[in-house]
């Protein structure tokens, strides 16, 4: 895209234009501008040159249904712009219009520049929050950009993977690509880098077919972090719900990030990899009543934000960030829904993970599963058809809502994370819940008519320890964040295996390696949808920092030069086993009943065994000290049909889990389950060891803190 020609004032004709769509829409002959404000008395559109100089300020000529609009024939892609909204300024009444504050278009499809955190961005004078500041903010503001909407998608189409067949990889655009030696330096850390063949080949080798990108909506770097020499690395501070962030673009042109993002999606789709966006619709970067006036606050504060009923100068804060979006207002809801549809229809993304999604359900004070937002998503013919993943909690009252989202939704299963961590660090009384998490968390999802895929299983996410750090540290080490190690979660359910941090102790390091393999095996062979956090497959460390939200540096980036290639190979092996065997990817919950229909073998679809080979009794399940269990998965008991309507069958498996600190002798099930078993995965063995066969009823030694996976050689064997 080339830089837009700067229009002269004499060339600027202004036509009435249209009230829809909102935002700046280029149609090949000019650009329509439309912005909603119910409280505005006048709205000016301001145009800027490449140096940030204001070259024109035009009053939008029409207003329909509180949407101010106009069409300018000579405005082309690349043009920078912003709004000035005239209206009442009365913070106590929730009104914060101030035409001296240049405002970003809420529907910006691209944003150019960065914030210069000076007094002019704030509508009050520092030290006196009840005062009014009328310094002009234009010079300190980034600018919205008119984009070229046209792109050659070729034959692009969504991969459309079923949830049950999906392996998600949570990644940060920069953190994933910044240090990779095979990516050209000029594109590292960008959308183009994510699309580079070395990244795509790595993902495909892992069996990943969906990448979940941490926030790429344009976000603001917090002034408090900048003052400390840090930055908002994670990006959970959105200020542009339709704009891909220019910080991840290698393009020098204003608006070029849009084309680069689309090219990334196209390349990933060609490789069969879906693109899921981590989106932040619960709050914005404008913060609380002491925050800056950047966009929504100055356009229509009360329409876009939840205000305190008895004193509207203050904001309801269910997010811990200062404000919460007002999902009870139709135009706030429209902004969210228009954004979602835009990313699906124009940017071709395949799904969304909603940050602090419980906030979106708050119409009043309680979390309402049937709030207006979820009703809109349910009936929307576009948004309802993509992957919808909730982070099912926020910081407000009753905010932990795991298992309570509508049937159409999947959820980050925090209980899976906590239970699996507790099991492998040897906590007592976790065996029964571990079994539930391993089999899809029916206790959380079955009552709402959902299936195992409602559970997005994860042990590690961006927020917390990496997998390597989970087995290397008992305590967080966040001193680099400048908060005296007071930030971040203190209860990590981690275990350092006998030494805090790096050590030369060979036994400790061997145990740490085995524990990482245990977590990877458990995650990938659990029912539900597995999510791998980027770099966990290669031993990424953050040196014990469990809250790198402000660390845009080597501490948070993947170090590709020190990758643990053995761990990568192991992860690929387990992922390939999952992909090859539908018994690990069931679409329905286990029943525990004998399989007699449709040519079944009369055995239960699942069975649990104590180490002595007997089926688990109530007493066994209630034994708080038990840490070892075997589970039989019947490949003849899968109640799923393939695309041709044929019954899905598979080999049968026995998985032995031993979280005890000593080896355990297990007795294999009797011959009716299988005559012969062969080792597929042993987290305690060297990768080059020859697979061993076992006969029915044989004694099998499972090493301390390890997983052993055996496959049937006879029932439906290979």
XYZ file of C-alpha atoms in Angstrom:
718
model
C 0.000 0.000 0.000
C 1.296 3.448 -0.831
C 1.004 6.516 1.319
C -2.242 8.396 0.734
C -1.916 11.707 -1.031
C -2.519 14.592 1.348
C -5.774 16.298 0.363
C -5.831 20.061 0.135
C -8.593 21.990 1.867
C -9.880 23.116 -1.519
C -10.374 19.522 -2.591
C -12.430 18.548 0.435
C -16.048 18.147 -0.503
C -18.219 16.751 2.263
C -21.325 14.783 1.371
C -23.964 13.485 3.795
C -22.793 9.892 3.588
C -24.427 7.053 5.506
C -24.896 6.069 9.134
C -23.847 2.486 8.427
C -21.361 0.924 8.635
C -19.694 2.640 11.557
C -16.062 3.581 11.148
C -14.142 4.734 8.085
C -15.156 2.801 4.956
C -13.291 3.259 1.687
C -15.303 2.206 -1.390
C -12.853 3.033 -4.199
C -14.110 6.558 -4.761
C -13.883 8.034 -1.289
C -14.415 7.313 2.391
C -17.536 7.312 4.546
C -17.068 8.254 8.208
C -19.634 7.324 10.872
C -19.385 7.448 14.671
C -22.013 6.907 17.390
C -22.565 9.358 20.237
C -25.869 9.959 21.971
C -24.515 12.809 24.089
C -22.650 14.717 21.354
C -23.802 18.144 20.230
C -21.325 18.233 17.335
C -18.604 15.931 15.995
C -15.571 17.083 14.037
C -13.506 14.803 11.815
C -9.840 15.864 11.906
C -7.338 14.855 9.219
C -3.576 14.599 9.758
C -0.507 14.389 7.557
C 2.354 11.917 7.936
C 4.131 14.214 10.392
C 1.112 14.449 12.689
C 0.084 17.906 11.570
C -3.626 18.637 11.526
C -4.515 19.621 7.961
C -8.296 19.843 8.203
C -11.120 19.667 10.726
C -14.565 19.028 9.237
C -17.875 18.949 11.070
C -19.779 15.788 10.169
C -22.891 17.099 8.404
C -25.530 14.524 9.340
C -26.768 12.608 12.366
C -29.236 9.703 12.265
C -30.085 7.650 15.337
C -27.205 9.297 17.208
C -24.759 8.277 14.474
C -22.799 11.226 13.075
C -21.657 10.723 9.496
C -20.270 12.188 6.280
C -18.619 11.098 3.027
C -15.472 12.714 1.592
C -14.731 11.715 -2.019
C -11.001 12.486 -1.992
C -10.022 10.529 1.126
C -8.010 7.406 0.273
C -6.372 4.539 2.205
C -3.476 5.652 4.388
C -5.207 8.848 5.542
C -4.777 9.475 9.284
C -7.714 10.887 11.226
C -9.387 11.337 14.612
C -12.532 12.836 16.148
C -13.347 15.762 18.418
C -16.660 15.438 20.220
C -18.491 18.516 21.531
C -20.901 17.928 24.367
C -21.420 18.117 28.138
C -18.535 17.685 30.544
C -19.875 16.696 33.961
C -17.943 13.729 35.409
C -20.277 13.424 38.407
C -23.084 12.721 35.921
C -20.929 10.382 33.835
C -20.434 12.916 31.014
C -16.864 13.483 29.801
C -16.973 15.181 26.386
C -14.073 17.526 25.676
C -13.304 18.656 22.091
C -9.721 19.451 23.093
C -9.080 15.723 23.326
C -8.502 14.040 19.968
C -10.248 10.665 20.002
C -9.506 7.420 18.210
C -12.360 6.006 16.161
C -13.793 3.016 18.109
C -14.092 1.333 14.705
C -10.516 2.073 13.610
C -9.326 -0.713 11.335
C -5.738 0.475 11.712
C -3.976 2.797 14.145
C -0.682 4.568 13.470
C 1.670 5.939 16.096
C 1.884 5.638 19.856
C 0.722 7.487 22.959
C 2.899 10.206 24.430
C 1.792 10.083 28.061
C 1.585 13.802 28.749
C -0.887 15.928 30.673
C -2.847 16.699 27.505
C -4.225 13.127 27.308
C -6.053 13.636 30.599
C -9.188 15.706 31.115
C -8.065 16.854 34.562
C -4.913 18.470 35.907
C -2.485 16.126 37.645
C -2.933 16.407 41.393
C -6.482 17.758 41.105
C -8.904 15.106 39.757
C -11.862 17.496 40.097
C -10.322 20.078 37.771
C -10.686 20.317 33.994
C -7.747 20.298 31.596
C -8.204 21.747 28.112
C -4.747 21.144 26.650
C -5.047 19.876 23.089
C -4.039 16.191 22.948
C -3.609 15.726 19.182
C 0.193 15.830 19.229
C 0.316 13.131 21.909
C -2.162 10.774 20.265
C -1.785 8.011 17.674
C -4.165 8.378 14.753
C -6.820 6.173 13.204
C -6.048 5.180 9.611
C -8.304 4.639 6.595
C -7.441 1.197 5.208
C -7.598 -0.490 1.851
C -10.156 -3.281 2.391
C -9.189 -5.200 -0.732
C -6.972 -8.294 -0.486
C -6.330 -11.274 -2.737
C -7.410 -14.204 -0.586
C -7.044 -16.647 -3.464
C -8.748 -19.918 -2.571
C -8.527 -19.318 1.187
C -11.085 -21.156 3.257
C -11.325 -21.995 6.956
C -9.742 -25.352 7.858
C -12.863 -26.123 9.903
C -11.355 -28.651 12.300
C -13.767 -30.386 14.641
C -13.092 -29.493 18.252
C -12.295 -33.118 19.088
C -9.531 -33.149 16.476
C -8.069 -29.788 17.496
C -4.732 -29.184 19.212
C -4.371 -25.524 20.261
C -1.048 -23.726 20.619
C -1.214 -20.515 22.662
C 1.410 -18.101 21.382
C 2.568 -14.501 21.494
C 3.393 -13.078 18.063
C 6.682 -11.583 19.199
C 7.595 -14.102 21.878
C 7.227 -16.989 19.441
C 9.345 -15.520 16.651
C 11.731 -12.863 17.981
C 14.829 -15.045 18.400
C 14.360 -17.717 15.742
C 17.653 -17.827 13.816
C 16.033 -18.961 10.550
C 13.618 -16.036 10.379
C 14.994 -12.889 8.678
C 15.786 -10.250 11.285
C 13.659 -7.587 9.602
C 10.439 -9.567 10.155
C 11.101 -11.211 13.538
C 8.377 -10.505 16.056
C 5.729 -9.824 13.400
C 2.727 -11.386 11.711
C 4.995 -12.169 8.756
C 7.262 -14.152 11.088
C 4.371 -16.284 12.341
C 3.661 -17.098 8.690
C 7.284 -18.067 8.014
C 7.752 -21.712 6.936
C 9.978 -22.576 9.942
C 7.185 -21.646 12.355
C 4.516 -23.392 10.321
C 6.665 -26.523 9.979
C 7.268 -26.565 13.743
C 3.556 -26.295 14.469
C 2.692 -29.041 12.002
C 5.344 -31.354 13.455
C 3.749 -30.875 16.877
C 0.347 -31.820 15.465
C -0.917 -28.301 16.163
C -3.819 -27.282 13.928
C -4.965 -24.121 15.732
C -2.802 -21.257 16.938
C -4.306 -19.029 19.619
C -2.639 -15.635 19.429
C -2.407 -13.502 22.528
C -3.994 -10.061 22.028
C -3.362 -8.508 18.627
C -6.095 -5.879 18.869
C -4.309 -2.537 19.013
C -3.385 -1.873 22.634
C -1.788 0.882 24.686
C 1.435 0.627 26.632
C 0.721 1.728 30.195
C 2.455 4.924 31.268
C 3.269 3.414 34.674
C 5.204 0.608 32.967
C 6.963 2.952 30.557
C 8.141 5.034 33.511
C 9.797 1.877 34.909
C 11.469 1.042 31.608
C 8.983 -1.799 31.038
C 6.065 -2.259 28.658
C 2.716 -3.977 28.323
C 4.068 -7.113 26.639
C 0.952 -9.276 26.842
C -1.328 -6.632 25.345
C -4.420 -6.971 27.544
C -5.045 -3.227 27.266
C -7.119 -2.823 24.118
C -7.909 0.516 22.515
C -8.889 -0.657 19.004
C -11.267 -3.596 18.690
C -11.029 -3.830 14.884
C -7.368 -2.910 14.402
C -4.470 -5.392 14.286
C -1.682 -3.866 16.331
C 0.977 -2.139 14.243
C 3.668 -3.141 16.778
C 3.586 -6.616 15.221
C 3.862 -5.411 11.647
C 6.961 -5.266 9.460
C 5.209 -2.926 7.021
C 6.330 0.734 7.044
C 3.029 1.941 5.562
C 0.076 3.199 7.621
C -2.521 0.455 7.475
C 0.007 -2.062 6.169
C -0.519 -4.201 9.272
C -3.941 -5.188 7.938
C -2.518 -6.657 4.752
C 0.264 -8.387 6.670
C -2.174 -9.924 9.139
C -4.344 -11.236 6.307
C -1.297 -12.730 4.591
C -0.421 -14.515 7.847
C -3.910 -16.005 8.125
C -3.819 -17.115 4.495
C -0.469 -18.876 4.981
C -1.601 -20.625 8.165
C -4.826 -21.748 6.492
C -2.848 -23.180 3.589
C -1.062 -25.340 6.173
C -4.351 -26.418 7.743
C -3.834 -24.291 10.859
C -6.726 -22.277 12.274
C -6.238 -18.820 13.784
C -7.910 -18.067 17.119
C -7.607 -14.615 18.686
C -7.380 -13.889 22.397
C -9.740 -10.900 22.619
C -10.313 -8.358 25.395
C -13.839 -6.983 25.242
C -14.247 -6.624 28.997
C -12.378 -3.321 29.404
C -10.283 -0.764 27.527
C -7.004 1.085 28.029
C -8.772 4.219 29.314
C -8.715 2.877 32.878
C -10.640 4.335 35.797
C -11.710 7.927 36.548
C -8.033 8.914 36.760
C -7.283 7.490 33.317
C -6.731 9.273 29.995
C -9.381 10.284 27.468
C -8.460 8.392 24.316
C -11.652 7.209 22.612
C -14.854 5.819 24.148
C -14.664 7.970 27.275
C -14.802 11.188 25.268
C -17.324 9.916 22.712
C -20.063 8.634 25.026
C -18.752 7.606 28.419
C -21.975 6.263 29.946
C -22.936 4.284 26.857
C -19.656 2.402 26.654
C -18.692 1.924 30.330
C -20.330 0.534 33.457
C -20.561 3.416 35.924
C -21.241 3.336 39.652
C -24.963 4.011 40.036
C -24.827 6.454 42.922
C -21.731 8.336 41.730
C -21.169 8.187 37.998
C -17.724 9.736 38.131
C -16.504 6.257 39.091
C -16.342 3.049 37.051
C -17.451 -0.461 37.927
C -14.354 -2.629 37.800
C -14.867 -6.376 37.376
C -11.545 -6.777 35.583
C -8.954 -5.290 37.923
C -7.988 -2.788 35.220
C -10.121 0.210 36.192
C -13.225 -0.134 34.022
C -15.671 -2.634 32.542
C -17.394 -2.333 29.186
C -21.128 -1.685 29.431
C -22.479 -4.820 27.745
C -25.988 -3.769 28.744
C -25.982 -0.884 26.253
C -26.987 -1.648 22.639
C -24.188 0.369 21.029
C -21.538 -1.139 23.265
C -22.864 -4.562 22.328
C -22.915 -3.528 18.685
C -19.247 -2.559 18.872
C -18.343 -6.005 20.212
C -20.476 -7.891 17.698
C -19.339 -5.744 14.753
C -15.751 -6.367 15.797
C -16.254 -10.131 16.001
C -17.975 -10.275 12.617
C -15.245 -8.135 11.063
C -12.478 -10.444 12.239
C -14.341 -13.468 10.858
C -15.572 -12.073 7.553
C -12.776 -9.668 6.613
C -9.753 -11.071 8.444
C -10.773 -14.750 8.111
C -10.022 -15.778 11.698
C -11.486 -19.030 12.973
C -12.397 -18.324 16.569
C -11.958 -16.290 19.723
C -10.810 -16.807 23.283
C -12.588 -14.225 25.454
C -10.481 -12.763 28.249
C -12.341 -12.549 31.589
C -15.507 -13.649 29.811
C -17.595 -13.627 32.983
C -17.511 -9.805 32.757
C -19.417 -9.994 29.455
C -22.233 -11.804 31.249
C -22.742 -9.068 33.826
C -25.830 -7.089 32.887
C -26.264 -5.908 36.443
C -24.189 -7.297 39.322
C -24.536 -11.047 38.973
C -23.059 -13.223 36.283
C -25.994 -14.167 34.067
C -25.447 -17.133 31.758
C -28.153 -15.798 29.428
C -27.015 -12.178 29.299
C -27.638 -10.176 26.130
C -24.135 -10.727 24.769
C -24.534 -14.501 24.760
C -28.001 -14.248 23.225
C -26.580 -12.131 20.402
C -23.765 -14.588 19.781
C -26.210 -17.504 19.809
C -28.353 -16.053 17.019
C -25.599 -14.486 14.949
C -25.170 -16.550 11.751
C -21.468 -15.649 11.476
C -20.063 -15.483 14.985
C -21.982 -18.523 16.223
C -20.216 -20.737 13.697
C -16.614 -20.163 14.823
C -14.793 -21.477 17.871
C -15.868 -19.620 21.020
C -13.663 -20.126 24.080
C -14.341 -18.461 27.424
C -11.899 -17.629 30.154
C -14.737 -18.306 32.598
C -13.855 -15.963 35.432
C -13.316 -12.330 36.390
C -12.450 -10.528 39.620
C -16.009 -9.548 40.569
C -18.362 -11.291 43.021
C -19.226 -14.807 41.879
C -16.778 -14.440 39.029
C -15.495 -18.043 38.917
C -17.880 -19.621 36.427
C -16.122 -22.762 35.163
C -18.811 -25.087 33.808
C -21.543 -22.451 33.676
C -21.257 -21.031 30.165
C -23.905 -21.687 27.491
C -23.856 -24.962 25.513
C -22.354 -23.340 22.430
C -19.222 -22.347 24.317
C -16.033 -24.100 25.331
C -14.056 -23.025 28.382
C -10.526 -22.802 29.641
C -10.815 -25.475 32.318
C -8.991 -24.044 35.312
C -9.994 -27.047 37.392
C -8.184 -29.306 34.934
C -5.017 -27.233 35.376
C -5.203 -27.255 39.159
C -6.036 -30.950 39.502
C -3.360 -32.198 37.122
C -0.729 -30.024 38.790
C -1.756 -31.272 42.224
C -1.731 -34.901 41.129
C 1.781 -34.814 39.713
C 3.230 -32.951 42.685
C 1.836 -35.678 44.954
C -0.974 -33.878 46.730
C -3.343 -36.224 48.635
C -7.025 -36.797 47.802
C -6.760 -35.905 44.107
C -7.268 -39.324 42.504
C -11.018 -39.170 41.849
C -10.909 -35.629 40.535
C -7.861 -36.468 38.418
C -9.908 -39.273 36.824
C -12.721 -36.832 36.088
C -10.395 -34.306 34.455
C -8.671 -37.036 32.417
C -12.003 -38.153 30.969
C -13.393 -34.769 29.923
C -14.817 -33.254 33.152
C -18.340 -34.617 32.785
C -19.112 -33.210 36.236
C -18.688 -29.700 34.817
C -20.176 -29.968 31.335
C -22.523 -32.902 30.868
C -25.432 -31.310 32.775
C -25.630 -28.489 30.180
C -25.763 -30.891 27.248
C -22.154 -30.241 26.341
C -19.563 -32.821 25.398
C -15.931 -33.440 26.414
C -14.748 -30.843 23.895
C -16.305 -28.137 26.076
C -13.168 -28.520 28.177
C -10.122 -26.695 26.855
C -7.519 -28.603 28.841
C -4.326 -26.863 29.825
C -1.623 -27.179 32.439
C 0.241 -24.037 31.389
C -0.979 -20.773 29.884
C 0.685 -17.394 29.403
C -0.330 -16.364 32.926
C 1.911 -18.289 35.330
C 4.959 -20.515 35.217
C 6.157 -22.136 32.023
C 6.140 -25.941 32.092
C 9.868 -26.085 32.804
C 9.505 -23.545 35.605
C 6.529 -25.448 37.049
C 8.886 -28.336 37.829
C 11.850 -26.106 38.775
C 10.476 -23.563 41.246
C 8.403 -23.658 44.407
C 8.172 -19.876 44.600
C 7.683 -17.084 42.077
C 10.678 -14.890 41.278
C 9.166 -11.709 39.845
C 11.650 -9.123 41.066
C 12.315 -7.916 37.513
C 8.746 -6.573 37.397
C 9.566 -3.836 39.904
C 6.792 -4.711 42.376
C 8.913 -6.292 45.122
C 7.766 -9.760 44.029
C 4.210 -8.928 45.154
C 2.638 -9.391 41.715
C 1.626 -12.711 40.202
C -0.024 -15.763 41.736
C 1.600 -17.069 44.911
C -0.163 -20.455 44.955
C 1.231 -22.056 41.825
C 0.767 -25.744 42.659
C 4.350 -26.202 41.516
C 7.164 -28.431 42.770
C 10.846 -27.840 42.151
C 11.783 -31.544 42.394
C 14.258 -30.881 45.191
C 16.124 -27.688 44.279
C 14.979 -24.138 43.609
C 15.865 -23.044 40.089
C 18.793 -24.204 37.959
C 20.907 -26.986 39.433
C 23.726 -29.354 38.489
C 22.090 -32.202 40.394
C 21.598 -34.911 37.751
C 18.842 -36.689 39.659
C 16.840 -33.488 40.078
C 17.225 -32.606 36.402
C 16.226 -36.125 35.335
C 13.116 -35.911 37.508
C 12.254 -32.499 36.074
C 12.491 -33.907 32.564
C 10.228 -36.814 33.500
C 7.688 -34.506 35.128
C 7.535 -32.381 31.980
C 6.875 -35.527 29.956
C 4.211 -36.575 32.457
C 2.359 -33.295 32.032
C 2.612 -33.405 28.236
C 1.358 -36.998 28.104
C -1.513 -36.326 30.490
C -2.541 -33.216 28.573
C -2.466 -34.740 25.093
C -4.173 -38.007 26.061
C -6.985 -36.466 28.112
C -10.474 -36.227 26.640
C -11.267 -32.670 25.584
C -9.217 -30.132 23.627
C -5.531 -29.817 24.590
C -3.809 -26.436 24.644
C -0.014 -26.221 24.635
C 1.619 -22.982 25.758
C 4.276 -21.803 23.326
C 7.739 -23.047 24.107
C 6.699 -25.675 26.641
C 7.516 -28.346 24.088
C 11.146 -27.171 24.016
C 11.767 -26.364 27.672
C 11.250 -22.586 27.702
C 12.025 -20.890 31.010
C 11.157 -17.476 32.441
C 13.628 -18.005 35.312
C 10.825 -18.424 37.800
C 8.907 -15.281 36.806
C 5.226 -16.221 36.665
C 3.928 -12.851 35.499
C 5.938 -11.607 32.504
C 3.161 -9.263 31.361
C 5.631 -6.370 31.355
C 8.752 -8.170 30.106
C 9.200 -7.615 26.380
C 12.687 -9.110 26.313
C 14.661 -12.359 26.420
C 12.969 -13.317 29.695
C 9.639 -13.814 27.944
C 10.692 -14.719 24.393
C 11.331 -18.311 23.326
C 15.054 -19.034 23.176
C 15.224 -21.228 20.093
C 18.993 -21.690 20.401
C 18.636 -23.664 23.658
C 15.600 -25.729 22.625
C 15.357 -29.200 24.183
C 15.130 -31.243 20.993
C 14.419 -34.469 22.902
C 11.386 -32.860 24.526
C 10.198 -31.595 21.144
C 10.493 -35.111 19.731
C 8.640 -36.563 22.701
C 5.809 -34.038 22.337
C 5.529 -34.856 18.639
C 5.313 -38.576 19.465
C 2.512 -38.189 21.988
C 0.625 -35.777 19.750
C 0.887 -38.223 16.841
C -0.493 -40.993 19.064
C -3.481 -38.802 19.912
C -4.067 -37.952 16.258
C -3.892 -41.585 15.178
C -6.317 -42.928 17.771
C -9.873 -41.619 18.148
C -10.181 -43.290 21.547
C -8.311 -40.222 22.867
C -10.574 -37.841 20.923
C -14.055 -39.052 21.827
C -16.965 -36.765 21.063
C -19.090 -38.125 23.899
C -18.495 -38.877 27.542
C -17.723 -42.367 28.774
C -20.675 -44.291 30.228
C -18.854 -47.133 31.969
C -21.412 -49.546 30.503
C -20.610 -52.734 28.564
C -20.342 -52.257 24.808
C -22.698 -54.787 23.239
C -24.379 -52.893 20.450
C -23.095 -52.521 16.917
C -20.594 -55.338 17.131
C -19.160 -54.318 20.488
C -17.000 -56.605 22.585
C -19.190 -56.632 25.705
C -16.505 -54.881 27.756
C -17.085 -51.463 29.339
C -16.026 -48.407 27.351
C -13.810 -47.455 30.302
C -12.576 -49.285 33.378
C -10.396 -48.213 36.296
C -7.946 -50.542 38.013
C -5.952 -50.447 41.218
C -2.305 -51.529 40.979
C -3.214 -55.119 41.940
C -5.385 -55.456 38.823
C -8.720 -55.281 40.636
C -11.305 -52.758 39.526
C -11.345 -49.639 41.649
C -13.741 -49.795 44.607
C -15.315 -46.903 46.488
C -12.754 -47.466 49.200
C -9.940 -47.176 46.656
C -11.341 -43.905 45.311
C -11.760 -42.491 48.819
C -8.213 -43.336 49.843
C -6.638 -39.920 50.186
C -3.077 -41.210 49.979
C -3.489 -43.188 46.721
C -1.418 -41.765 43.864
C -1.407 -44.638 41.357
C -4.128 -45.816 39.004
C -4.660 -47.593 35.673
C -7.392 -46.790 33.157
C -8.587 -49.026 30.319
C -9.953 -47.264 27.229
C -12.009 -49.531 24.975
C -11.469 -48.841 21.296
C -14.642 -50.801 20.519
C -16.679 -48.529 22.778
C -16.480 -45.227 20.917
C -20.060 -43.968 20.359
C -19.067 -41.787 17.392
C -19.717 -42.027 13.667
C -17.295 -40.979 10.970
C -18.135 -38.679 8.050
C -19.704 -41.597 6.180
C -21.885 -42.629 9.084
C -19.751 -45.648 9.969
C -19.050 -46.562 13.594
C -15.631 -45.424 14.764
C -13.440 -48.181 16.215
C -9.895 -48.146 17.477
C -7.266 -50.104 19.355
C -7.753 -50.323 23.096
C -5.298 -48.820 25.572
C -4.267 -49.088 29.186
C -2.710 -46.003 30.760
C -0.790 -46.374 34.034
C -0.332 -43.238 36.124
C 2.092 -43.358 39.033
C 2.591 -40.127 40.977
C 4.145 -42.052 43.864
C 7.787 -41.423 44.748
C 8.630 -45.114 44.274
C 8.043 -47.598 41.434
C 4.727 -49.461 41.529
C 4.017 -52.972 40.297
C 0.776 -52.991 38.291
C -1.084 -56.108 37.209
C -2.426 -55.962 33.667
C -6.152 -56.651 33.137
C -7.296 -60.207 32.423
C -7.244 -61.774 28.965
C -10.764 -60.707 28.015
C -9.447 -57.142 27.781
C -6.553 -58.159 25.555
C -4.104 -61.035 25.236
C -1.106 -58.852 24.407
C -0.090 -55.275 25.047
C 2.731 -53.209 23.576
C 4.359 -50.102 25.056
C 3.603 -46.885 23.159
C 4.723 -44.221 25.661
C 6.937 -44.489 28.729
C 7.802 -41.147 30.266
C 10.565 -42.745 32.344
C 12.340 -44.492 29.460
C 14.903 -43.281 26.976
C 13.310 -42.449 23.623
C 15.402 -45.024 21.756
C 14.428 -48.007 23.921
C 12.783 -50.849 22.041
C 9.036 -51.262 22.657
C 8.208 -54.127 25.020
C 5.272 -56.527 24.837
C 3.266 -57.747 27.827
C 0.775 -60.598 28.159
C -2.586 -60.308 29.898
C -2.291 -60.506 33.686
C 1.442 -59.790 33.614
C 3.207 -57.684 36.190
C 4.301 -54.296 34.882
C 6.701 -52.086 36.802
C 5.863 -48.399 36.404
C 8.688 -46.136 37.520
C 8.255 -43.492 40.166
C 6.441 -40.425 38.916
C 5.817 -41.648 35.398
C 3.183 -42.607 32.841
C 3.141 -45.849 30.880
C 0.812 -46.214 27.882
C 0.112 -49.686 26.439
C -1.836 -50.515 23.279
C -3.802 -53.674 22.600
C -2.265 -55.966 19.985
C -5.244 -58.265 19.530
C -8.780 -56.852 19.775
C -8.607 -54.383 16.934
C -4.895 -54.443 16.631
C -2.478 -53.485 13.949
